[in-house]
């Protein structure tokens, strides 16, 4: 797994060493997690207004040199807790993948995209609460000087949830599986760790993803 750095945001602009031990342990769990080889992680600047302490990274799914999906994960920590979170940690993610154009009209695309996340969290035993988000699909067709570009369909999943178990590496692994599902990669067996009260829509398989380079 690629090395990962973080940018914890403290109110006084102090260094990472001044962060609470709970936050430092969470960051260590994320940076030490082992993911599928197709998922490459990179450091990312962390937003500094969402919580007193934050950490961020980006990920890309690459197969044979082709990027099939990408995303961003942000870990938020407020020692005082936030009522909307129902806890003192929050994970915020964005996942984006390009699908085959014919998938744009699938009426179940949004539900399936959301189920990818819920099933991944359950498969990895990542206990969570207050999950919410949006699934957006966008179909693009090019004209005029750009008419030679193939039509494209993109799905974007924005989600956040409160980790309820302290096993942050499981949440990162679940998010990586979400990326791979959007990329159309076949699933790999996850550890048999089912978290209690973890919702699932069940029976979800990856949709056909694009297999051509993105147009720039």
Short mmCIF file of C-alpha atoms in Angstrom, two decimals:
data_model
loop_
_atom_site.label_atom_id
_atom_site.label_comp_id
_atom_site.label_asym_id
_atom_site.label_seq_id
_atom_site.Cartn_x
_atom_site.Cartn_y
_atom_site.Cartn_z
CA UNK A 1 0.00 0.00 0.00
CA UNK A 2 1.26 3.47 -0.77
CA UNK A 3 2.47 5.61 2.09
CA UNK A 4 -0.17 8.00 3.38
CA UNK A 5 0.22 11.36 5.07
CA UNK A 6 -2.31 13.45 6.86
CA UNK A 7 -3.04 17.06 7.72
CA UNK A 8 -4.68 17.17 11.14
CA UNK A 9 -6.27 20.59 11.62
CA UNK A 10 -6.00 22.07 15.09
CA UNK A 11 -7.60 25.32 16.09
CA UNK A 12 -4.27 26.82 17.08
CA UNK A 13 -2.45 25.53 14.02
CA UNK A 14 -0.25 23.27 16.11
CA UNK A 15 1.28 20.03 14.95
CA UNK A 16 -0.07 16.53 14.81
CA UNK A 17 1.64 15.61 18.08
CA UNK A 18 -0.82 17.84 20.00
CA UNK A 19 -3.88 15.96 18.71
CA UNK A 20 -5.82 13.74 21.12
CA UNK A 21 -4.53 10.17 21.37
CA UNK A 22 -7.85 8.87 20.03
CA UNK A 23 -7.37 10.87 16.84
CA UNK A 24 -3.74 9.85 16.46
CA UNK A 25 -4.69 6.20 16.91
CA UNK A 26 -7.41 6.55 14.26
CA UNK A 27 -4.97 8.09 11.77
CA UNK A 28 -2.46 5.34 12.48
CA UNK A 29 -5.12 2.71 11.83
CA UNK A 30 -5.97 4.31 8.48
CA UNK A 31 -2.38 4.65 7.34
CA UNK A 32 -1.56 1.09 8.36
CA UNK A 33 -4.54 -0.57 6.70
CA UNK A 34 -3.87 -3.15 3.97
CA UNK A 35 -6.07 -2.82 0.89
CA UNK A 36 -6.54 -4.54 -2.45
CA UNK A 37 -3.50 -4.02 -4.70
CA UNK A 38 -5.62 -2.18 -7.28
CA UNK A 39 -6.27 0.65 -4.78
CA UNK A 40 -3.55 3.29 -4.53
CA UNK A 41 -3.70 5.83 -1.70
CA UNK A 42 -2.15 9.30 -1.66
CA UNK A 43 -1.93 12.09 0.91
CA UNK A 44 -4.43 14.92 0.60
CA UNK A 45 -4.91 18.30 2.26
CA UNK A 46 -7.52 18.04 5.01
CA UNK A 47 -10.34 20.57 5.32
CA UNK A 48 -9.84 22.76 8.36
CA UNK A 49 -13.33 24.06 9.07
CA UNK A 50 -15.36 20.89 9.49
CA UNK A 51 -13.94 19.76 12.82
CA UNK A 52 -11.11 20.59 15.26
CA UNK A 53 -9.06 17.63 13.94
CA UNK A 54 -9.14 16.27 10.41
CA UNK A 55 -7.24 13.84 8.22
CA UNK A 56 -7.66 13.21 4.50
CA UNK A 57 -6.47 10.96 1.72
CA UNK A 58 -7.35 10.22 -1.87
CA UNK A 59 -7.54 6.89 -3.64
CA UNK A 60 -7.53 5.65 -7.20
CA UNK A 61 -8.34 2.24 -8.62
CA UNK A 62 -5.91 1.35 -11.39
CA UNK A 63 -5.81 -1.76 -13.57
CA UNK A 64 -3.19 -2.16 -16.30
CA UNK A 65 -2.29 1.51 -16.03
CA UNK A 66 -5.88 2.68 -16.49
CA UNK A 67 -7.66 4.60 -13.74
CA UNK A 68 -11.17 3.21 -13.29
CA UNK A 69 -12.36 5.07 -10.20
CA UNK A 70 -11.18 7.66 -7.71
CA UNK A 71 -12.29 9.21 -4.48
CA UNK A 72 -11.51 11.06 -1.29
CA UNK A 73 -11.93 10.11 2.37
CA UNK A 74 -11.88 12.59 5.25
CA UNK A 75 -11.79 11.66 8.93
CA UNK A 76 -13.26 14.28 11.27
CA UNK A 77 -12.82 14.36 15.04
CA UNK A 78 -14.46 16.67 17.57
CA UNK A 79 -13.61 15.64 21.15
CA UNK A 80 -16.77 17.39 22.35
CA UNK A 81 -18.91 15.39 19.92
CA UNK A 82 -21.50 16.73 17.52
CA UNK A 83 -25.20 16.01 17.87
CA UNK A 84 -25.69 15.37 14.16
CA UNK A 85 -22.90 12.79 14.22
CA UNK A 86 -24.12 10.97 17.32
CA UNK A 87 -20.45 10.59 18.22
CA UNK A 88 -17.08 12.35 18.19
CA UNK A 89 -15.78 10.92 14.89
CA UNK A 90 -17.23 11.20 11.39
CA UNK A 91 -16.09 9.78 8.06
CA UNK A 92 -16.92 11.75 4.92
CA UNK A 93 -16.28 10.24 1.49
CA UNK A 94 -16.66 10.92 -2.20
CA UNK A 95 -16.36 8.15 -4.80
CA UNK A 96 -16.47 8.61 -8.55
CA UNK A 97 -16.37 6.11 -11.40
CA UNK A 98 -17.14 6.12 -15.11
CA UNK A 99 -19.58 3.45 -16.27
CA UNK A 100 -20.65 2.19 -19.64
CA UNK A 101 -23.11 4.68 -21.25
CA UNK A 102 -25.99 2.20 -21.28
CA UNK A 103 -25.98 2.15 -17.48
CA UNK A 104 -27.22 5.77 -17.33
CA UNK A 105 -30.81 4.72 -17.93
CA UNK A 106 -30.86 1.94 -15.35
CA UNK A 107 -33.61 2.95 -12.88
CA UNK A 108 -31.88 1.07 -10.05
CA UNK A 109 -28.46 2.66 -10.50
CA UNK A 110 -28.75 5.02 -7.53
CA UNK A 111 -30.09 2.33 -5.19
CA UNK A 112 -27.37 -0.08 -6.26
CA UNK A 113 -24.67 2.56 -5.75
CA UNK A 114 -25.84 3.19 -2.19
CA UNK A 115 -26.08 -0.56 -1.53
CA UNK A 116 -22.43 -0.96 -2.54
CA UNK A 117 -21.47 1.16 0.47
CA UNK A 118 -23.81 -0.48 2.97
CA UNK A 119 -22.83 -3.98 1.90
CA UNK A 120 -19.12 -3.14 2.05
CA UNK A 121 -19.45 -1.77 5.59
CA UNK A 122 -21.31 -4.88 6.66
CA UNK A 123 -18.90 -7.26 4.96
CA UNK A 124 -15.96 -5.74 6.81
CA UNK A 125 -17.77 -5.59 10.14
CA UNK A 126 -17.46 -1.80 10.21
CA UNK A 127 -19.98 -0.77 12.85
CA UNK A 128 -21.54 2.58 12.01
CA UNK A 129 -24.42 4.95 12.68
CA UNK A 130 -26.13 7.94 11.07
CA UNK A 131 -25.15 6.98 7.52
CA UNK A 132 -26.36 9.36 4.83
CA UNK A 133 -25.44 10.51 1.38
CA UNK A 134 -26.29 11.07 -2.25
CA UNK A 135 -25.81 9.12 -5.45
CA UNK A 136 -25.54 11.21 -8.61
CA UNK A 137 -25.34 9.97 -12.17
CA UNK A 138 -24.34 12.09 -15.13
CA UNK A 139 -24.42 11.15 -18.81
CA UNK A 140 -22.29 13.20 -21.21
CA UNK A 141 -22.49 13.27 -24.99
CA UNK A 142 -20.02 15.33 -27.03
CA UNK A 143 -20.72 17.50 -30.10
CA UNK A 144 -18.95 19.64 -32.66
CA UNK A 145 -15.18 19.70 -32.28
CA UNK A 146 -15.53 17.16 -29.45
CA UNK A 147 -17.78 14.77 -31.37
CA UNK A 148 -15.05 12.17 -31.70
CA UNK A 149 -15.05 11.58 -27.96
CA UNK A 150 -17.12 8.62 -26.80
CA UNK A 151 -20.18 9.25 -24.66
CA UNK A 152 -19.58 8.79 -20.95
CA UNK A 153 -21.62 8.02 -17.86
CA UNK A 154 -20.30 8.85 -14.42
CA UNK A 155 -21.61 7.86 -11.00
CA UNK A 156 -20.66 9.88 -7.95
CA UNK A 157 -21.38 8.69 -4.42
CA UNK A 158 -21.04 11.15 -1.55
CA UNK A 159 -21.55 9.64 1.88
CA UNK A 160 -20.80 10.14 5.53
CA UNK A 161 -21.24 7.99 8.60
CA UNK A 162 -20.22 7.76 12.24
CA UNK A 163 -17.80 4.91 13.00
CA UNK A 164 -19.18 3.13 16.05
CA UNK A 165 -16.50 0.53 16.72
CA UNK A 166 -13.12 2.26 16.71
CA UNK A 167 -11.88 -0.10 13.96
CA UNK A 168 -11.05 2.57 11.42
CA UNK A 169 -9.07 0.22 9.20
CA UNK A 170 -12.29 -1.70 8.54
CA UNK A 171 -14.03 1.48 7.40
CA UNK A 172 -11.19 2.29 5.02
CA UNK A 173 -11.29 -1.25 3.61
CA UNK A 174 -15.05 -0.95 3.10
CA UNK A 175 -14.61 2.35 1.28
CA UNK A 176 -11.93 0.79 -0.92
CA UNK A 177 -14.40 -1.97 -1.80
CA UNK A 178 -16.91 0.71 -2.77
CA UNK A 179 -14.33 2.18 -5.14
CA UNK A 180 -13.67 -1.24 -6.65
CA UNK A 181 -17.38 -1.93 -7.07
CA UNK A 182 -17.78 1.32 -8.98
CA UNK A 183 -14.78 0.37 -11.11
CA UNK A 184 -16.48 -2.90 -12.05
CA UNK A 185 -13.88 -5.15 -10.42
CA UNK A 186 -15.03 -8.54 -9.17
CA UNK A 187 -15.41 -8.69 -5.39
CA UNK A 188 -12.93 -10.51 -3.21
CA UNK A 189 -13.93 -12.35 -0.05
CA UNK A 190 -14.00 -9.96 2.92
CA UNK A 191 -13.29 -11.02 6.49
CA UNK A 192 -16.34 -12.61 8.04
CA UNK A 193 -16.94 -9.80 10.50
CA UNK A 194 -20.57 -8.81 10.54
CA UNK A 195 -21.31 -5.79 12.68
CA UNK A 196 -24.58 -5.78 14.64
CA UNK A 197 -27.27 -3.44 13.34
CA UNK A 198 -25.33 -2.80 10.12
CA UNK A 199 -27.93 -2.25 7.37
CA UNK A 200 -27.63 -3.97 4.02
CA UNK A 201 -29.64 -4.22 0.84
CA UNK A 202 -27.90 -7.49 0.02
CA UNK A 203 -27.28 -9.31 -3.22
CA UNK A 204 -25.45 -6.47 -4.91
CA UNK A 205 -22.81 -7.12 -7.57
CA UNK A 206 -20.57 -4.62 -9.37
CA UNK A 207 -21.96 -2.97 -12.47
CA UNK A 208 -20.02 -3.03 -15.75
CA UNK A 209 -17.47 -0.24 -15.56
CA UNK A 210 -15.80 1.55 -18.40
CA UNK A 211 -12.84 -0.17 -20.00
CA UNK A 212 -11.45 2.71 -22.01
CA UNK A 213 -9.16 5.60 -21.04
CA UNK A 214 -10.84 8.81 -19.93
CA UNK A 215 -10.98 11.64 -22.42
CA UNK A 216 -9.34 14.85 -21.26
#
